[in-house]
Amino acid sequence: MSRSASLTLNLLLTLLEVNHLKLGKDKMQIIDLAQAVETDYIGSPCGQLDQIMIYFAKAGMGTHYNPQTRAIRYIPLGANAPDFRIVSLDTATVRPGLEKSTYKTRRKECDDFAALAGRKFGFKKLADVRDESLYQKILASFGQSHPAHCARLTYIYHAQKRFNKMLKAWRSGDIATVGAIFREDGLGLRDQYKISGPELETMCDMARTVPGVYGERMLGGGDKGAAGAIVAADSIKALHKAIDTGYSRSYPTLASKYAVHSLTLVDGVTVFDSI
């Protein structure tokens, strides 16, 4: 999860706690405030998913957020599934912030293209393009003049279609399908949305060679930071060995800094009364 979102939520919740203040009944208010700190004060064009996933996290469960209704639901992650782990592959690279990254550039490009194509076809944002006919019309109209923008639309269009398939796979414990979708999405971020980075892809390339790694992809806003993988529990040691062998050779200056973390899903917000 985003370090900046974690820090912002922590500071806001701490200020409320020590001053005996409470927000209204709308639980999304804290999310809106946390986003405003980053977008309005820092100038980082972040969304709300990191804040939502951190704040509403529940131990052992997946958090499903519906942006249309702003509703939160919880989904068992891999009920009746073979034993697996979610693994963070920390590249040890330092990202200067979303406001200085290609994430901000891509966001602007997508917004600009949505305004251009939307005027012709009657939609507001690229995520509104869900119909195959509309999608093909946009490609036919702008594929020659705006190939990179159409590639990003292609990623967004297919990512939305993958989402419900992934939810179904999580519910049924079909971790192999979850991993395959995770991998497919990562390749789309690399090749179509073009927001990944060399260190992130080195981690992914190495993880992809390990039997028992169901899927891998970059995480976060891209460029640098961490990748992630969904891995069979008995393949964790092999993944560690592959990364330890290959990553330090690829990036000697990062050899003492990178890390592989097997993660545990916990509650997102906890108040420690004893401290």
Short mmCIF file of C-alpha atoms in Angstrom, two decimals:
data_model
loop_
_atom_site.label_atom_id
_atom_site.label_comp_id
_atom_site.label_asym_id
_atom_site.label_seq_id
_atom_site.Cartn_x
_atom_site.Cartn_y
_atom_site.Cartn_z
CA MET A 1 0.00 0.00 0.00
CA SER A 2 1.00 3.59 -0.52
CA ARG A 3 3.30 5.01 2.15
CA SER A 4 1.92 8.52 1.65
CA ALA A 5 -1.69 7.30 2.03
CA SER A 6 -0.75 5.38 5.18
CA LEU A 7 1.02 8.39 6.68
CA THR A 8 -1.78 10.80 5.81
CA LEU A 9 -4.49 8.57 7.28
CA ASN A 10 -2.41 7.98 10.40
CA LEU A 11 -1.87 11.70 10.97
CA LEU A 12 -5.52 12.59 10.37
CA LEU A 13 -6.83 9.83 12.63
CA THR A 14 -4.29 10.70 15.34
CA LEU A 15 -5.27 14.36 15.27
CA LEU A 16 -8.93 13.39 15.63
CA GLU A 17 -8.18 10.94 18.44
CA VAL A 18 -6.03 13.22 20.62
CA ASN A 19 -8.43 16.13 20.20
CA HIS A 20 -11.50 13.98 20.94
CA LEU A 21 -13.04 14.87 17.60
CA LYS A 22 -15.31 12.72 15.48
CA LEU A 23 -16.27 12.93 11.84
CA GLY A 24 -19.82 12.48 10.60
CA LYS A 25 -21.50 9.17 9.86
CA ASP A 26 -20.10 9.08 6.33
CA LYS A 27 -17.09 6.79 6.66
CA MET A 28 -15.75 8.01 3.33
CA GLN A 29 -15.14 11.48 4.75
CA ILE A 30 -11.73 10.46 6.11
CA ILE A 31 -10.85 9.10 2.67
CA ASP A 32 -11.80 12.39 1.01
CA LEU A 33 -9.68 14.32 3.52
CA ALA A 34 -6.68 12.06 3.04
CA GLN A 35 -6.90 12.39 -0.73
CA ALA A 36 -7.22 16.18 -0.45
CA VAL A 37 -3.95 16.38 1.50
CA GLU A 38 -2.14 14.74 -1.40
CA THR A 39 -3.95 16.33 -4.33
CA ASP A 40 -4.54 19.86 -2.99
CA TYR A 41 -1.54 20.36 -0.71
CA ILE A 42 1.20 18.14 -2.18
CA GLY A 43 0.05 18.32 -5.79
CA SER A 44 0.08 14.56 -6.26
CA PRO A 45 -2.76 13.39 -8.56
CA CYS A 46 -3.66 10.29 -6.55
CA GLY A 47 -6.97 8.48 -6.48
CA GLN A 48 -8.62 6.95 -3.42
CA LEU A 49 -8.01 3.21 -3.73
CA ASP A 50 -4.91 3.09 -1.52
CA GLN A 51 -6.62 5.08 1.23
CA ILE A 52 -9.73 2.89 1.00
CA MET A 53 -7.80 -0.38 1.04
CA ILE A 54 -5.76 0.74 4.05
CA TYR A 55 -8.60 2.23 6.10
CA PHE A 56 -11.20 -0.46 5.48
CA ALA A 57 -8.89 -3.48 5.46
CA LYS A 58 -10.08 -6.52 7.40
CA ALA A 59 -7.83 -9.37 8.49
CA GLY A 60 -7.92 -12.31 6.11
CA MET A 61 -10.36 -10.64 3.70
CA GLY A 62 -10.29 -8.81 0.41
CA THR A 63 -11.87 -5.35 0.26
CA HIS A 64 -14.17 -4.73 -2.71
CA TYR A 65 -14.93 -1.07 -3.37
CA ASN A 66 -17.69 0.02 -5.75
CA PRO A 67 -16.87 3.56 -6.94
CA GLN A 68 -20.40 4.12 -8.28
CA THR A 69 -22.05 3.58 -4.89
CA ARG A 70 -18.97 4.05 -2.67
CA ALA A 71 -19.96 0.80 -0.98
CA ILE A 72 -17.51 -1.56 0.73
CA ARG A 73 -17.88 -5.34 0.70
CA TYR A 74 -15.56 -8.05 1.98
CA ILE A 75 -14.57 -11.14 0.05
CA PRO A 76 -12.77 -14.18 1.45
CA LEU A 77 -9.43 -14.40 -0.33
CA GLY A 78 -9.13 -17.89 -1.67
CA ALA A 79 -11.61 -19.86 0.42
CA ASN A 80 -10.90 -23.59 -0.11
CA ALA A 81 -7.81 -22.63 -2.12
CA PRO A 82 -4.37 -24.26 -1.92
CA ASP A 83 -2.05 -22.57 0.55
CA PHE A 84 -0.67 -19.38 -1.03
CA ARG A 85 0.99 -16.11 -0.11
CA ILE A 86 0.91 -12.55 -1.38
CA VAL A 87 4.54 -11.43 -1.68
CA SER A 88 5.99 -7.93 -1.96
CA LEU A 89 9.15 -7.58 -4.06
CA ASP A 90 10.77 -4.34 -2.89
CA THR A 91 13.20 -3.10 -5.57
CA ALA A 92 14.87 -0.68 -3.11
CA THR A 93 14.42 2.12 -5.63
CA VAL A 94 13.26 5.52 -4.41
CA ARG A 95 10.32 7.17 -6.12
CA PRO A 96 10.28 10.97 -5.78
CA GLY A 97 6.48 11.08 -5.56
CA LEU A 98 3.52 10.74 -7.90
CA GLU A 99 3.60 14.43 -8.64
CA LYS A 100 7.02 13.90 -10.30
CA SER A 101 6.37 10.51 -11.89
CA THR A 102 4.99 9.19 -15.16
CA TYR A 103 1.79 8.46 -13.22
CA LYS A 104 0.95 12.16 -13.30
CA THR A 105 1.84 12.31 -16.99
CA ARG A 106 -0.31 9.30 -17.83
CA ARG A 107 -3.24 10.66 -15.85
CA LYS A 108 -3.12 13.94 -17.76
CA GLU A 109 -2.78 12.16 -21.09
CA CYS A 110 -5.78 9.94 -20.31
CA ASP A 111 -7.86 12.91 -19.15
CA ASP A 112 -6.95 14.89 -22.26
CA PHE A 113 -7.77 11.96 -24.54
CA ALA A 114 -11.06 11.34 -22.72
CA ALA A 115 -12.02 14.97 -23.33
CA LEU A 116 -11.10 14.70 -27.02
CA ALA A 117 -12.76 11.36 -27.76
CA GLY A 118 -15.59 12.02 -25.32
CA ARG A 119 -16.71 15.09 -27.24
CA LYS A 120 -17.15 12.91 -30.31
CA PHE A 121 -18.67 9.83 -28.70
CA GLY A 122 -20.40 11.17 -25.60
CA PHE A 123 -18.50 9.97 -22.53
CA LYS A 124 -16.53 11.71 -19.77
CA LYS A 125 -13.68 9.39 -18.82
CA LEU A 126 -11.95 6.40 -20.36
CA ALA A 127 -13.39 4.10 -17.71
CA ASP A 128 -16.84 4.87 -19.16
CA VAL A 129 -15.89 2.95 -22.31
CA ARG A 130 -17.32 -0.48 -21.53
CA ASP A 131 -19.13 -1.34 -24.76
CA GLU A 132 -17.17 -3.22 -27.43
CA SER A 133 -18.78 -1.27 -30.24
CA LEU A 134 -17.84 2.08 -28.69
CA TYR A 135 -14.33 0.85 -27.96
CA GLN A 136 -13.81 -0.21 -31.59
CA LYS A 137 -15.19 3.11 -32.89
CA ILE A 138 -12.66 5.04 -30.78
CA LEU A 139 -9.81 2.87 -32.04
CA ALA A 140 -10.96 3.37 -35.63
CA SER A 141 -11.18 7.14 -35.18
CA PHE A 142 -7.99 7.79 -33.19
CA GLY A 143 -5.77 4.74 -33.67
CA GLN A 144 -3.66 6.43 -36.33
CA SER A 145 -3.45 9.90 -34.78
CA HIS A 146 -3.20 8.87 -31.10
CA PRO A 147 -1.73 5.33 -30.94
CA ALA A 148 -0.26 5.66 -27.43
CA HIS A 149 -3.52 7.03 -26.03
CA CYS A 150 -5.47 4.20 -27.65
CA ALA A 151 -3.06 1.70 -26.12
CA ARG A 152 -3.84 3.11 -22.67
CA LEU A 153 -7.54 2.95 -23.41
CA THR A 154 -7.03 -0.69 -24.40
CA TYR A 155 -5.45 -1.41 -21.03
CA ILE A 156 -8.27 0.29 -19.12
CA TYR A 157 -10.98 -1.35 -21.23
CA HIS A 158 -9.65 -4.89 -20.73
CA ALA A 159 -8.68 -4.30 -17.08
CA GLN A 160 -12.31 -3.56 -16.24
CA LYS A 161 -13.38 -6.78 -17.95
CA ARG A 162 -10.77 -8.73 -16.01
CA PHE A 163 -11.99 -7.35 -12.69
CA ASN A 164 -15.23 -9.32 -12.35
CA LYS A 165 -13.49 -12.46 -13.55
CA MET A 166 -10.92 -12.01 -10.80
CA LEU A 167 -13.60 -11.46 -8.12
CA LYS A 168 -15.25 -14.71 -9.14
CA ALA A 169 -11.92 -16.52 -8.99
CA TRP A 170 -11.15 -15.14 -5.51
CA ARG A 171 -14.54 -16.26 -4.21
CA SER A 172 -14.13 -19.78 -5.59
CA GLY A 173 -10.54 -20.17 -4.44
CA ASP A 174 -9.25 -20.47 -8.00
CA ILE A 175 -5.84 -19.00 -7.25
CA ALA A 176 -4.39 -20.13 -10.56
CA THR A 177 -6.90 -17.91 -12.40
CA VAL A 178 -6.32 -15.05 -9.95
CA GLY A 179 -2.61 -15.27 -10.63
CA ALA A 180 -3.07 -15.47 -14.41
CA ILE A 181 -5.20 -12.30 -14.36
CA PHE A 182 -2.70 -10.60 -12.05
CA ARG A 183 0.05 -11.41 -14.56
CA GLU A 184 -2.01 -10.33 -17.57
CA ASP A 185 -2.78 -7.02 -15.91
CA GLY A 186 0.90 -6.47 -15.19
CA LEU A 187 1.85 -7.07 -18.79
CA GLY A 188 -0.82 -4.55 -19.80
CA LEU A 189 0.61 -1.95 -17.44
CA ARG A 190 4.04 -2.59 -18.93
CA ASP A 191 3.16 -2.72 -22.62
CA GLN A 192 -0.07 -0.71 -23.04
CA TYR A 193 -0.31 1.78 -20.20
CA LYS A 194 3.50 2.04 -20.05
CA ILE A 195 3.88 2.96 -16.42
CA SER A 196 6.33 0.35 -15.16
CA GLY A 197 10.10 0.60 -14.70
CA PRO A 198 13.21 -1.53 -15.35
CA GLU A 199 13.80 -2.60 -11.75
CA LEU A 200 10.13 -3.52 -11.30
CA GLU A 201 10.15 -5.58 -14.48
CA THR A 202 13.40 -7.30 -13.52
CA MET A 203 11.69 -8.48 -10.32
CA CYS A 204 8.68 -9.64 -12.34
CA ASP A 205 10.81 -11.41 -14.95
CA MET A 206 12.65 -13.32 -12.24
CA ALA A 207 9.50 -14.24 -10.35
CA ARG A 208 7.91 -15.49 -13.57
CA THR A 209 10.59 -18.17 -13.91
CA VAL A 210 9.80 -19.78 -10.54
CA PRO A 211 7.40 -22.76 -10.54
CA GLY A 212 4.55 -22.04 -8.14
CA VAL A 213 4.41 -18.30 -8.83
CA TYR A 214 0.86 -17.86 -10.08
CA GLY A 215 1.28 -14.27 -11.21
CA GLU A 216 3.31 -11.11 -10.74
CA ARG A 217 3.13 -7.41 -11.65
CA MET A 218 4.32 -3.96 -10.65
CA LEU A 219 2.44 -2.26 -7.81
CA GLY A 220 1.63 1.34 -7.02
CA GLY A 221 1.99 4.27 -9.37
CA GLY A 222 4.79 2.78 -11.42
CA ASP A 223 8.36 3.79 -12.33
CA LYS A 224 9.91 2.51 -9.12
CA GLY A 225 8.94 1.01 -5.75
CA ALA A 226 7.68 -2.55 -5.40
CA ALA A 227 6.31 -5.35 -7.49
CA GLY A 228 4.14 -8.13 -6.10
CA ALA A 229 3.46 -11.80 -6.66
CA ILE A 230 0.88 -14.43 -5.76
CA VAL A 231 2.82 -17.53 -4.81
CA ALA A 232 2.18 -21.08 -3.65
CA ALA A 233 3.33 -21.35 -0.04
CA ASP A 234 5.83 -24.10 -0.79
CA SER A 235 7.45 -21.94 -3.51
CA ILE A 236 8.40 -19.01 -1.29
CA LYS A 237 11.95 -20.28 -0.70
CA ALA A 238 12.50 -20.81 -4.42
CA LEU A 239 11.28 -17.28 -5.13
CA HIS A 240 13.65 -15.88 -2.51
CA LYS A 241 16.54 -17.78 -4.06
CA ALA A 242 15.74 -16.59 -7.58
CA ILE A 243 15.56 -12.95 -6.49
CA ASP A 244 18.66 -13.21 -4.29
CA THR A 245 20.62 -14.71 -7.16
CA GLY A 246 19.44 -12.52 -10.00
CA TYR A 247 18.49 -9.10 -8.68
CA SER A 248 21.76 -8.33 -6.94
CA ARG A 249 23.61 -9.21 -10.16
CA SER A 250 21.33 -7.00 -12.24
CA TYR A 251 21.54 -4.06 -9.82
CA PRO A 252 24.69 -4.34 -7.67
CA THR A 253 24.13 -0.95 -6.03
CA LEU A 254 20.79 -2.20 -4.67
CA ALA A 255 22.09 -5.61 -3.55
CA SER A 256 22.03 -4.75 0.16
CA LYS A 257 18.72 -2.90 0.07
CA TYR A 258 16.09 -4.91 -1.84
CA ALA A 259 13.71 -7.18 0.07
CA VAL A 260 11.20 -9.97 -0.42
CA HIS A 261 8.31 -9.92 2.07
CA SER A 262 5.67 -12.61 2.53
CA LEU A 263 2.61 -10.64 3.65
CA THR A 264 -0.20 -11.17 6.13
CA LEU A 265 -3.58 -9.49 5.72
CA VAL A 266 -4.49 -7.52 8.83
CA ASP A 267 -7.03 -4.91 9.96
CA GLY A 268 -6.25 -1.56 8.42
CA VAL A 269 -6.65 0.75 11.41
CA THR A 270 -5.95 -0.10 15.05
CA VAL A 271 -5.78 2.14 18.12
CA PHE A 272 -3.24 0.95 20.70
CA ASP A 273 -4.59 2.16 24.03
CA SER A 274 -1.57 0.98 26.01
CA ILE A 275 0.89 3.28 24.23
#
